[in-house]
Amino acid sequence: MANRLNNCFLINAPAGSGKTTEIKSMVQRCIIDNPKDNILCITYTNRAADELSKDVLSKNVFIGTIHSFLHSFLKPYFAHQNILELYFEIYGARISERIDNKGQKDSITESNARYIEKYGKLDYDTVRKNIKVLSYNESPFSSLYYGGLSHDDLISFSKAIFNRYPVIGKSISSKYQFVFIDEYQDTMSDVLKIFFESVHNTKTKLFLFGDRMQQIYKNYDGSFEESFELFDTTKALTTNYRSAKNIVDILNNIYNDPALVQNSSEKMRIAKSDFDPRIIISHSIQAEIESLRKSDPGTLILYLFNRERFSDIDAINLYNAFDKMEKYSFGKAVSAVDVLTTHYEDNPDALLKVLFCVVELLRLYKAQQYGSIIQILKGNKSVFSKDSWDIKTHNDKQTVFNSIKRVFNIAESENKTIADLIRCLADAHLLNEAYLSGIVDDADYKLAELVLIIEVVRVADYLCNPKVSTQHGVKGESHDSVVFAAEDSSSNPCVAMYRFFEMWGQIPISAKTLNQFYYDFAAEVDNTQRSIGIKGSELNKKTYMENEEMIKGKLHTVFDRFKYDPYFQFIYGAAYESYFSKPGVTKAKDCLKDNAVYGVLSAYKLFYVGCSRARRNLTILLDSSKIKGNLELQKKRFEEIGFQVIVPQCIRT
């Protein structure tokens, strides 16, 4: 193993370990011990940044998301000629493609027309001449004609700047003596590399806080694993302040890593549960939930948000529209469910950010919290026009609220569409023009235009229920009593909960080994797909026959590498044996589905995170009709890790 660095620290911070408190404490100690030093703290969400910022008064501390930091840090360079040249080097082809619009896309035609109206003509030289400085849009879309960088482009372009001009990247460590990154497991590899390369061979100390088992997004691709081996891992948060001892014991057994064991806090060691942690196998999960709610109305119900859940709350058209969008297809960093269940403050989707914000404004209006409405408008300057929040007189305020009332009338209507609401916002001049253009220009949003706005309201209202949570919501809260409803999802999110339980009954799974297998297998699949020049999912009879010998060779290579791996044998063994016995396109596609292991891995993590929400009482509900494989083996494994398993007689027989 390579020598570990003395300025890079990987701090495991499992659920309930007081991570936020520890980061705050370390920042405060740095301020006291080194009052002249600058401290950088990167958080995953704006709400996390707000929480960490409480009681931190030093002007030498920057606390914010990666986007807010990169924008602030690189903004002085965005007018530099070399940076502008790099921008056109990277995005020039995309700009030319939009100008040519060979596909005759209506959204691009409209965008081009607006540019011509503003500048008189549209060609590549004109665009180059007009872009004098780059900007960050604070949104998911890029305004390439205007030098505007989206969320994703800000990250990728920042990486390009640091690669081309390493001295700029190194200046991070020149300015900051301490760098803290929260939720490292959900942080993109490119971001981790930026900070690692900046602090390498410097005196700046880099601290990564997080927990692999709480990784619920696909941002991280596993390409930073070798660098992790260089980090000092001696410091870890080993005390669980949230859960009773019997639940902490279960969490340790699920994690299955002797190096990362948690201990119960003194307070929670004496906490009494009303019953032992239990697995209830039932013919009707929903009936069990209703029964448990009656016995304990304060119980938190943890659902997997999937197609069925949106159907249950009468918002299936909204789900279907976003699920069909290319930007949220399988393999992307975020899914339709991710954006449909994220608070407007941190929602990466431009359209949903507006829609959820309008629903929140409506709630505040009904509560007569008018000052809060203005604060939200003002706090989202990239979304809302200056006219909506720059209130100087009583007449200004009255004008804004008259416009907002018209929007609210549509939001409360049973038959108005998302298109109607956006049109009303535009007509009332409440939306920032650039932000509105980004929505209009995005062809994906055409899929959502005719969805009734009432479906958005239903989703927002459902997510506000304090007794219900989503797979993503579970990371931020805890309750005395928690019920985890075990569910599968075949699309985004891909969750194979019952397949995971089946594998768990046969193989001693650990977070470290299953994660590593996924990264290794996914890399092999990616290499194979790049070799044949097509995704496995896109193979057809013709492309398969053209590449059959290459595919056979690649799949034999994959098989030879993993044939003794128990995870591979369980998940893919039958698929590879079937292909080798009788090769064909369908069987080849089955061998190249990395979502087969990803679904199991995501189920494993979701199960752990769900269990970790409970303070005293934990109940897991399994649908008897969905159980795969040998129930007795699974029952034995559940009991081994600390659960009482309740199986009705009718199911046992």
XYZ file of C-alpha atoms in Angstrom:
653
model
C 0.000 0.000 0.000
C 1.230 3.508 -0.845
C 2.262 5.813 1.967
C -0.665 7.754 3.336
C -0.660 11.522 3.103
C -0.423 13.546 6.291
C -2.761 16.303 5.099
C -5.644 14.309 3.614
C -8.204 12.706 5.927
C -11.143 10.410 5.132
C -13.536 10.459 8.072
C -16.219 7.811 8.122
C -19.393 9.356 9.521
C -22.204 6.784 9.658
C -25.841 7.596 10.269
C -26.509 9.185 13.645
C -22.826 9.913 14.339
C -23.220 13.679 14.705
C -21.416 14.578 11.488
C -22.756 18.125 11.204
C -21.910 18.819 14.855
C -18.391 17.462 14.373
C -17.729 19.568 11.260
C -18.988 22.668 13.093
C -16.759 21.854 16.057
C -13.685 21.358 13.886
C -14.320 24.612 12.012
C -14.705 26.481 15.310
C -11.457 24.978 16.630
C -9.653 26.020 13.449
C -10.949 29.572 13.889
C -9.761 29.710 17.505
C -6.390 28.041 16.949
C -5.617 29.724 13.631
C -7.598 32.997 13.492
C -5.785 34.243 10.384
C -6.297 31.070 8.355
C -8.971 30.713 5.696
C -11.386 27.803 5.880
C -13.443 26.298 3.059
C -16.425 24.049 3.761
C -18.215 22.422 0.801
C -21.729 21.080 1.414
C -24.011 18.999 -0.781
C -27.101 21.212 -0.511
C -27.960 24.824 0.231
C -29.902 23.739 3.294
C -26.843 21.904 4.620
C -24.804 25.060 4.046
C -27.322 27.099 6.025
C -27.180 24.602 8.898
C -23.373 24.616 9.026
C -23.253 28.413 8.796
C -25.179 28.848 12.050
C -22.957 30.305 14.773
C -19.963 30.590 12.394
C -19.236 34.300 12.371
C -15.697 34.473 11.013
C -15.251 36.283 7.677
C -12.429 33.856 6.912
C -14.829 30.933 6.479
C -16.596 30.112 3.208
C -19.483 27.650 3.580
C -21.476 26.725 0.492
C -22.180 24.211 -2.251
C -19.539 23.250 -4.794
C -21.305 25.398 -7.383
C -21.380 28.504 -5.211
C -17.696 28.030 -4.367
C -16.460 27.433 -7.922
C -18.441 30.392 -9.204
C -17.074 32.659 -6.490
C -13.516 31.374 -6.890
C -13.330 31.443 -10.699
C -15.414 34.540 -11.395
C -12.323 36.830 -11.490
C -10.959 34.667 -14.333
C -14.153 34.564 -16.421
C -13.276 37.667 -18.424
C -9.683 36.608 -19.085
C -8.912 36.055 -22.768
C -7.266 32.664 -22.215
C -10.330 31.418 -20.339
C -12.634 32.728 -23.066
C -10.522 30.916 -25.671
C -10.801 27.709 -23.646
C -14.585 28.203 -23.507
C -14.843 28.354 -27.302
C -12.437 25.458 -27.669
C -14.758 23.290 -25.564
C -18.192 24.616 -26.508
C -17.572 25.980 -30.003
C -18.895 22.872 -31.750
C -22.091 22.893 -29.649
C -22.601 26.585 -30.421
C -22.174 25.941 -34.163
C -24.615 23.028 -34.033
C -27.265 25.238 -32.404
C -26.702 27.961 -34.986
C -27.039 25.495 -37.891
C -30.033 23.693 -36.281
C -29.943 20.982 -38.928
C -32.626 19.064 -37.050
C -34.954 22.076 -37.313
C -35.915 21.859 -33.643
C -38.596 24.401 -32.797
C -37.053 25.303 -29.429
C -33.695 26.110 -31.061
C -35.399 28.029 -33.896
C -37.137 30.204 -31.294
C -33.888 30.697 -29.374
C -32.054 31.694 -32.551
C -34.801 34.137 -33.456
C -34.537 35.823 -30.057
C -30.784 36.193 -30.521
C -31.209 37.759 -33.969
C -33.850 40.121 -32.590
C -31.400 41.247 -29.912
C -28.137 41.426 -31.912
C -29.266 41.758 -35.551
C -27.637 38.530 -36.777
C -26.510 35.122 -35.586
C -23.284 33.457 -36.659
C -20.267 32.010 -34.870
C -18.147 35.158 -35.198
C -20.950 37.313 -33.800
C -21.318 35.038 -30.782
C -17.562 35.127 -30.156
C -17.499 38.886 -30.438
C -20.452 39.371 -28.061
C -19.216 37.108 -25.226
C -16.917 39.318 -23.170
C -17.289 37.482 -19.867
C -18.583 34.074 -18.772
C -21.252 33.568 -16.122
C -22.885 30.849 -14.035
C -26.611 30.465 -14.689
C -27.403 28.884 -11.320
C -29.614 26.535 -13.304
C -29.518 23.211 -15.183
C -29.314 24.818 -18.642
C -26.467 26.423 -20.521
C -26.852 29.722 -22.368
C -23.989 29.002 -24.724
C -24.716 31.995 -26.975
C -24.293 34.252 -23.975
C -21.394 32.534 -22.176
C -23.698 31.057 -19.528
C -22.629 27.873 -17.747
C -25.121 25.380 -16.312
C -24.717 23.315 -13.121
C -22.968 20.511 -14.986
C -20.964 22.772 -17.263
C -19.643 24.775 -14.325
C -18.124 21.574 -12.913
C -16.708 20.278 -16.191
C -15.436 23.683 -17.314
C -13.811 24.295 -13.922
C -12.004 20.970 -14.290
C -10.850 22.019 -17.754
C -9.517 25.323 -16.364
C -7.600 23.568 -13.588
C -6.186 21.023 -16.052
C -5.091 23.684 -18.545
C -3.836 26.103 -15.891
C -2.755 24.080 -12.815
C -1.591 27.237 -11.085
C -5.243 28.313 -10.734
C -6.134 25.013 -9.085
C -3.155 25.239 -6.783
C -4.296 28.675 -5.693
C -7.129 26.959 -3.784
C -4.565 25.591 -1.346
C -2.776 28.953 -1.346
C -5.932 30.693 -0.204
C -7.406 28.044 2.116
C -5.512 26.298 4.881
C -8.381 23.955 5.762
C -10.843 22.351 3.337
C -13.867 20.347 4.536
C -16.084 18.402 2.114
C -19.373 17.072 3.452
C -21.122 13.999 1.966
C -18.066 12.950 -0.032
C -19.837 9.748 -1.119
C -22.293 11.779 -3.225
C -19.613 14.127 -4.576
C -18.511 13.725 -8.203
C -15.072 12.253 -8.776
C -14.117 15.350 -10.800
C -14.807 17.546 -7.781
C -12.814 15.307 -5.443
C -9.922 15.360 -7.921
C -9.966 19.164 -8.092
C -9.420 19.513 -4.353
C -7.097 16.544 -4.014
C -4.770 17.800 -6.750
C -4.839 21.279 -5.287
C -3.796 20.255 -1.759
C -1.384 17.493 -2.786
C 2.151 18.276 -1.582
C 0.933 21.376 0.293
C 0.310 22.191 3.946
C -3.439 22.651 3.388
C -5.467 20.007 5.190
C -8.321 18.286 3.350
C -11.083 16.532 5.315
C -13.700 14.341 3.619
C -16.749 13.452 5.711
C -19.342 10.900 4.706
C -20.538 7.343 4.617
C -20.470 4.997 1.614
C -23.614 3.298 2.847
C -25.542 6.548 2.545
C -24.659 7.060 -1.112
C -28.022 7.427 -2.836
C -27.086 9.346 -6.004
C -25.036 8.158 -8.983
C -22.756 11.225 -9.020
C -19.704 9.268 -7.911
C -18.373 6.798 -10.502
C -15.686 4.994 -8.494
C -12.729 6.569 -10.316
C -11.326 8.130 -7.132
C -10.884 4.821 -5.290
C -7.093 4.615 -5.684
C -6.703 8.127 -4.311
C -8.822 7.217 -1.290
C -6.108 4.692 -0.392
C -3.740 7.608 0.231
C -6.003 9.257 2.813
C -5.489 8.984 6.553
C -8.487 7.002 7.885
C -7.516 6.824 11.549
C -10.166 9.352 12.569
C -13.766 8.151 12.456
C -17.012 9.056 14.158
C -17.810 5.857 16.027
C -20.587 6.916 18.394
C -24.217 6.652 17.321
C -26.182 9.342 19.175
C -29.515 8.551 17.517
C -30.497 4.931 17.968
C -30.993 2.443 20.788
C -28.308 -0.220 21.240
C -30.304 -3.033 19.621
C -30.735 -0.924 16.480
C -27.055 0.130 16.430
C -26.100 -3.556 16.644
C -28.249 -4.248 13.599
C -26.661 -1.355 11.680
C -23.185 -2.731 12.432
C -24.247 -6.162 11.227
C -25.722 -4.743 8.024
C -22.567 -2.728 7.367
C -20.458 -5.824 8.067
C -17.087 -4.067 8.369
C -15.075 -4.596 11.589
C -13.111 -1.417 10.890
C -16.251 0.739 10.913
C -18.162 -0.331 14.004
C -20.416 2.145 15.841
C -21.068 2.258 19.568
C -24.240 3.479 21.215
C -24.093 6.750 23.081
C -24.395 6.603 26.855
C -27.878 8.070 26.663
C -29.134 5.626 24.011
C -27.599 2.565 25.684
C -30.288 2.831 28.340
C -33.091 3.777 25.939
C -35.928 1.268 26.009
C -37.657 -0.014 22.894
C -41.324 -0.925 22.920
C -40.442 -4.101 21.008
C -37.424 -5.787 19.463
C -36.510 -4.713 15.914
C -38.733 -6.846 13.734
C -39.370 -8.110 10.244
C -43.064 -8.613 9.459
C -43.861 -10.668 6.370
C -47.358 -9.868 5.161
C -49.827 -10.452 2.344
C -50.699 -6.729 2.486
C -48.079 -4.156 3.409
C -50.598 -1.330 3.217
C -52.933 -3.070 5.677
C -50.010 -3.546 8.066
C -49.113 0.130 7.744
C -52.627 1.237 8.601
C -52.665 -1.063 11.626
C -49.300 0.219 12.850
C -50.398 3.820 12.361
C -53.403 3.231 14.597
C -51.283 1.772 17.374
C -48.631 4.518 17.075
C -49.808 7.622 15.137
C -46.325 9.163 15.353
C -44.709 6.405 13.311
C -42.631 7.522 10.320
C -43.438 5.508 7.199
C -40.538 5.150 4.768
C -41.635 4.525 1.196
C -39.650 3.992 -1.931
C -40.826 6.602 -4.350
C -41.488 4.891 -7.672
C -44.094 4.768 -10.403
C -46.612 3.069 -8.117
C -46.247 5.730 -5.424
C -46.925 8.540 -7.887
C -49.926 6.618 -9.142
C -51.220 6.260 -5.572
C -51.144 10.030 -5.024
C -52.709 10.699 -8.457
C -49.622 12.252 -10.017
C -48.704 9.558 -12.535
C -48.785 11.885 -15.548
C -46.211 14.130 -13.894
C -43.983 11.136 -13.184
C -44.356 9.709 -16.709
C -43.456 13.044 -18.293
C -40.196 13.417 -16.374
C -39.348 9.720 -16.583
C -39.394 9.992 -20.396
C -36.926 12.900 -20.408
C -33.532 11.963 -21.778
C -31.727 13.914 -19.048
C -33.216 11.578 -16.393
C -32.777 8.266 -18.199
C -30.972 5.326 -16.599
C -27.291 5.946 -15.959
C -27.666 9.698 -15.501
C -26.513 11.283 -12.244
C -30.088 12.019 -11.188
C -33.394 10.374 -12.016
C -36.935 11.629 -12.456
C -37.692 10.546 -8.892
C -34.707 12.540 -7.614
C -35.976 15.830 -9.030
C -39.631 15.099 -8.264
C -38.862 14.614 -4.571
C -36.331 17.410 -3.976
C -37.145 20.686 -2.229
C -37.142 23.715 -4.535
C -34.056 25.195 -2.821
C -31.841 22.371 -4.018
C -33.825 21.077 -6.977
C -31.515 20.742 -10.007
C -34.419 20.816 -12.459
C -35.226 24.275 -13.805
C -38.925 23.664 -14.347
C -39.610 21.838 -11.079
C -37.648 24.425 -9.120
C -40.157 27.028 -10.320
C -43.216 24.820 -9.844
C -42.342 23.686 -6.318
C -41.422 27.254 -5.419
C -44.828 28.496 -6.588
C -46.535 25.844 -4.426
C -44.480 26.990 -1.422
C -45.351 30.641 -2.135
C -49.023 29.680 -2.279
C -48.735 27.980 1.113
C -47.153 31.117 2.602
C -49.813 33.324 0.995
C -52.601 31.282 2.571
C -50.815 31.614 5.910
C -50.570 35.403 5.322
C -46.772 35.271 5.611
C -46.271 37.968 2.989
C -42.799 38.956 4.116
C -41.587 35.378 3.617
C -42.900 35.469 0.058
C -40.728 38.468 -0.775
C -37.735 36.803 0.896
C -38.119 33.682 -1.253
C -38.423 35.754 -4.413
C -35.357 37.759 -3.419
C -33.438 34.625 -2.434
C -33.913 33.137 -5.904
C -32.687 35.989 -8.098
C -31.616 33.640 -10.886
C -35.224 32.424 -11.155
C -37.393 35.464 -10.498
C -37.150 38.840 -12.184
C -35.898 41.896 -10.345
C -39.343 43.459 -10.676
C -40.773 40.702 -8.459
C -38.502 41.273 -5.453
C -37.045 44.785 -5.745
C -39.829 46.359 -3.710
C -39.358 50.101 -3.064
C -42.884 51.400 -2.604
C -46.286 50.156 -1.484
C -47.423 50.332 -5.120
C -44.546 48.049 -6.137
C -45.643 45.541 -3.513
C -49.272 45.736 -4.626
C -48.314 45.231 -8.272
C -46.253 42.137 -7.437
C -48.959 40.611 -5.293
C -51.608 41.217 -7.945
C -49.426 39.298 -10.399
C -48.795 36.533 -7.885
C -52.511 36.169 -7.207
C -53.088 35.403 -10.895
C -50.424 32.709 -10.691
C -52.008 31.290 -7.537
C -55.423 31.114 -9.234
C -53.889 28.826 -11.846
C -51.979 26.785 -9.269
C -55.222 26.076 -7.406
C -57.174 25.190 -10.515
C -58.178 21.593 -11.221
C -57.826 21.911 -15.005
C -54.865 24.231 -15.664
C -51.619 22.817 -17.032
C -47.954 23.388 -16.338
C -47.806 25.310 -19.622
C -50.618 27.580 -18.381
C -48.695 28.344 -15.197
C -45.405 29.083 -16.967
C -47.246 31.289 -19.470
C -48.862 33.218 -16.622
C -45.495 33.671 -14.881
C -44.014 34.938 -18.147
C -46.902 37.299 -18.925
C -46.663 38.721 -15.408
C -42.907 39.235 -15.876
C -42.219 37.308 -12.673
C -39.545 35.044 -14.159
C -35.996 36.037 -14.989
C -35.831 36.243 -18.788
C -32.725 34.066 -19.087
C -34.235 31.455 -16.794
C -37.483 31.447 -18.769
C -35.531 31.039 -22.003
C -33.756 28.017 -20.564
C -37.083 26.335 -19.880
C -38.549 27.253 -23.251
C -35.416 26.099 -25.086
C -35.357 22.685 -23.408
C -37.230 20.324 -25.715
C -37.566 17.753 -22.884
C -40.051 20.029 -21.139
C -42.494 19.693 -24.022
C -43.324 16.325 -22.460
C -44.628 18.052 -19.318
C -46.535 20.973 -20.842
C -49.978 19.355 -20.717
C -49.611 17.830 -17.241
C -52.134 19.380 -14.859
C -50.548 21.690 -12.299
C -52.686 20.063 -9.608
C -50.424 16.980 -9.879
C -47.447 19.117 -8.870
C -49.435 20.396 -5.883
C -50.319 16.824 -4.857
C -46.672 15.758 -4.900
C -45.573 18.829 -2.939
C -48.331 18.314 -0.360
C -47.460 14.619 -0.003
C -43.794 15.401 0.575
C -44.765 17.839 3.329
C -46.388 15.043 5.340
C -44.145 14.769 8.424
C -45.093 11.101 8.855
C -44.024 10.046 5.361
C -40.600 10.137 3.782
C -38.876 9.171 0.548
C -35.694 7.253 -0.070
C -33.860 10.579 -0.233
C -35.704 12.255 2.584
C -34.666 9.538 4.983
C -31.119 10.860 5.129
C -32.084 13.943 7.010
C -34.454 12.882 9.734
C -35.157 10.425 12.537
C -38.195 9.313 14.530
C -38.865 7.245 17.617
C -40.721 4.678 15.550
C -39.939 3.885 11.926
C -41.633 1.525 9.489
C -39.652 0.654 6.364
C -41.773 -0.704 3.521
C -39.568 -2.947 1.364
C -40.274 -2.210 -2.309
C -38.717 -2.806 -5.722
C -38.363 -0.374 -8.594
C -37.469 -1.539 -12.091
C -36.780 1.892 -13.597
C -35.265 5.040 -12.084
C -34.610 4.624 -9.238
C -33.405 1.073 -9.866
C -33.927 -0.822 -6.607
C -33.945 -4.640 -6.374
C -34.851 -4.970 -2.701
C -36.140 -8.541 -2.793
C -33.242 -9.689 -4.975
C -30.929 -8.162 -2.363
C -32.653 -10.079 0.433
C -32.308 -13.287 -1.598
C -28.575 -12.702 -2.124
C -28.120 -11.669 1.502
C -29.528 -15.009 2.594
C -26.727 -16.772 0.704
C -23.723 -14.421 0.733
C -22.198 -12.415 3.628
C -22.412 -8.987 1.981
C -20.270 -6.047 3.095
C -20.424 -2.408 2.026
C -16.780 -2.324 0.951
C -16.771 -5.470 -1.177
C -20.130 -4.967 -2.903
C -19.266 -1.368 -3.746
C -15.944 -2.445 -5.227
C -17.527 -5.205 -7.284
C -20.017 -2.726 -8.735
C -17.303 -0.248 -9.720
C -15.122 -2.982 -11.233
C -17.941 -4.656 -13.145
C -19.384 -1.346 -14.401
C -15.901 -0.375 -15.654
C -15.626 -3.657 -17.595
C -19.075 -3.116 -19.127
C -18.109 0.424 -20.083
C -14.871 -0.781 -21.706
C -16.800 -3.394 -23.663
C -19.376 -0.870 -24.877
C -16.673 1.575 -25.957
C -14.893 -1.196 -27.857
C -18.003 -2.071 -29.874
C -19.053 1.570 -30.150
C -22.594 1.068 -28.856
C -24.379 0.689 -25.530
C -25.423 -2.833 -24.612
C -29.047 -1.701 -24.268
C -28.973 -0.419 -27.866
C -27.725 -3.643 -29.433
C -29.968 -5.151 -32.082
C -29.638 -8.235 -34.272
C -27.731 -6.337 -36.972
C -25.211 -4.556 -34.712
C -24.727 -7.708 -32.679
C -23.879 -9.824 -35.746
C -21.455 -7.147 -36.941
C -19.608 -7.267 -33.626
C -20.315 -10.837 -32.470
C -16.725 -12.057 -32.259
C -15.566 -8.961 -30.416
C -18.500 -9.199 -27.991
C -17.800 -12.881 -27.345
C -14.159 -12.083 -26.604
C -15.012 -9.214 -24.295
C -17.599 -11.226 -22.367
C -15.102 -14.077 -21.938
C -12.656 -11.513 -20.507
C -15.279 -10.263 -18.065
C -16.192 -13.813 -17.074
C -12.574 -14.833 -16.537
C -12.018 -11.860 -14.257
C -15.063 -12.381 -12.036
C -15.926 -16.082 -12.302
C -14.854 -16.789 -8.720
C -16.516 -13.695 -7.267
C -19.624 -14.699 -5.268
C -21.457 -11.484 -6.205
C -20.851 -12.106 -9.895
C -21.881 -15.728 -9.625
C -25.151 -14.841 -7.923
C -26.118 -11.871 -10.106
C -24.637 -12.746 -13.508
C -23.508 -16.379 -13.415
C -26.627 -17.819 -15.070
C -26.712 -15.039 -17.707
C -23.106 -15.662 -18.806
C -23.495 -19.453 -18.825
C -26.622 -19.110 -20.944
C -24.848 -16.795 -23.395
C -21.813 -19.017 -23.785
C -23.994 -22.098 -24.381
C -26.068 -20.340 -27.042
C -24.868 -16.807 -27.974
C -27.391 -14.244 -29.123
C -28.215 -10.547 -28.942
C -30.751 -10.759 -26.085
C -28.426 -12.829 -23.926
C -25.506 -10.489 -24.692
C -27.580 -7.530 -23.520
C -28.344 -9.365 -20.247
C -24.594 -9.806 -19.692
C -24.007 -6.078 -20.150
C -26.674 -4.820 -17.721
C -24.743 -3.173 -14.902
C -28.105 -2.118 -13.411
C -28.535 -5.742 -12.273
C -25.827 -5.217 -9.655
C -26.654 -1.530 -9.171
C -30.237 -2.429 -8.232
C -28.984 -4.794 -5.525
C -26.400 -2.280 -4.292
C -28.911 0.576 -4.104
C -31.338 -1.715 -2.216
C -28.592 -2.600 0.268
C -27.818 1.045 0.968
C -31.454 2.066 1.092
C -32.182 -0.690 3.593
C -29.311 0.467 5.813
C -30.335 4.134 5.632
C -33.959 3.278 6.343
C -33.043 1.228 9.424
C -30.781 4.030 10.645
C -33.689 6.489 10.964
C -35.200 4.709 13.941
C -34.409 5.919 17.454
C -36.195 3.198 19.478
C -38.617 1.122 17.391
C -37.879 -0.389 13.982
C -40.254 -2.401 11.795
C -39.476 -3.784 8.331
C -42.427 -4.856 6.170
C -41.946 -7.483 3.462
C -44.540 -8.429 0.864
C -44.827 -12.218 0.900
C -45.728 -12.307 -2.815
C -42.468 -10.598 -3.772
C -40.022 -12.707 -1.769
C -37.518 -14.457 -4.021
C -35.654 -17.678 -3.320
C -35.420 -19.505 -0.015
C -37.409 -17.753 2.722
C -35.811 -19.856 5.471
C -32.301 -18.740 4.505
C -33.408 -15.106 4.535
C -35.197 -15.552 7.844
C -32.048 -17.039 9.339
C -29.937 -14.090 8.112
C -32.414 -11.546 9.514
C -32.327 -13.287 12.883
C -28.523 -13.475 12.850
C -28.213 -9.710 12.558
C -30.725 -9.005 15.337
C -34.260 -8.972 13.935
C -37.267 -10.835 15.241
C -38.959 -12.343 12.181
C -42.755 -12.615 12.240
C -44.150 -14.963 9.598
C -47.909 -15.648 9.710
C -48.881 -19.315 9.762
C -50.638 -19.043 6.426
C -47.382 -17.924 4.799
C -45.201 -20.539 6.563
C -47.366 -23.289 5.234
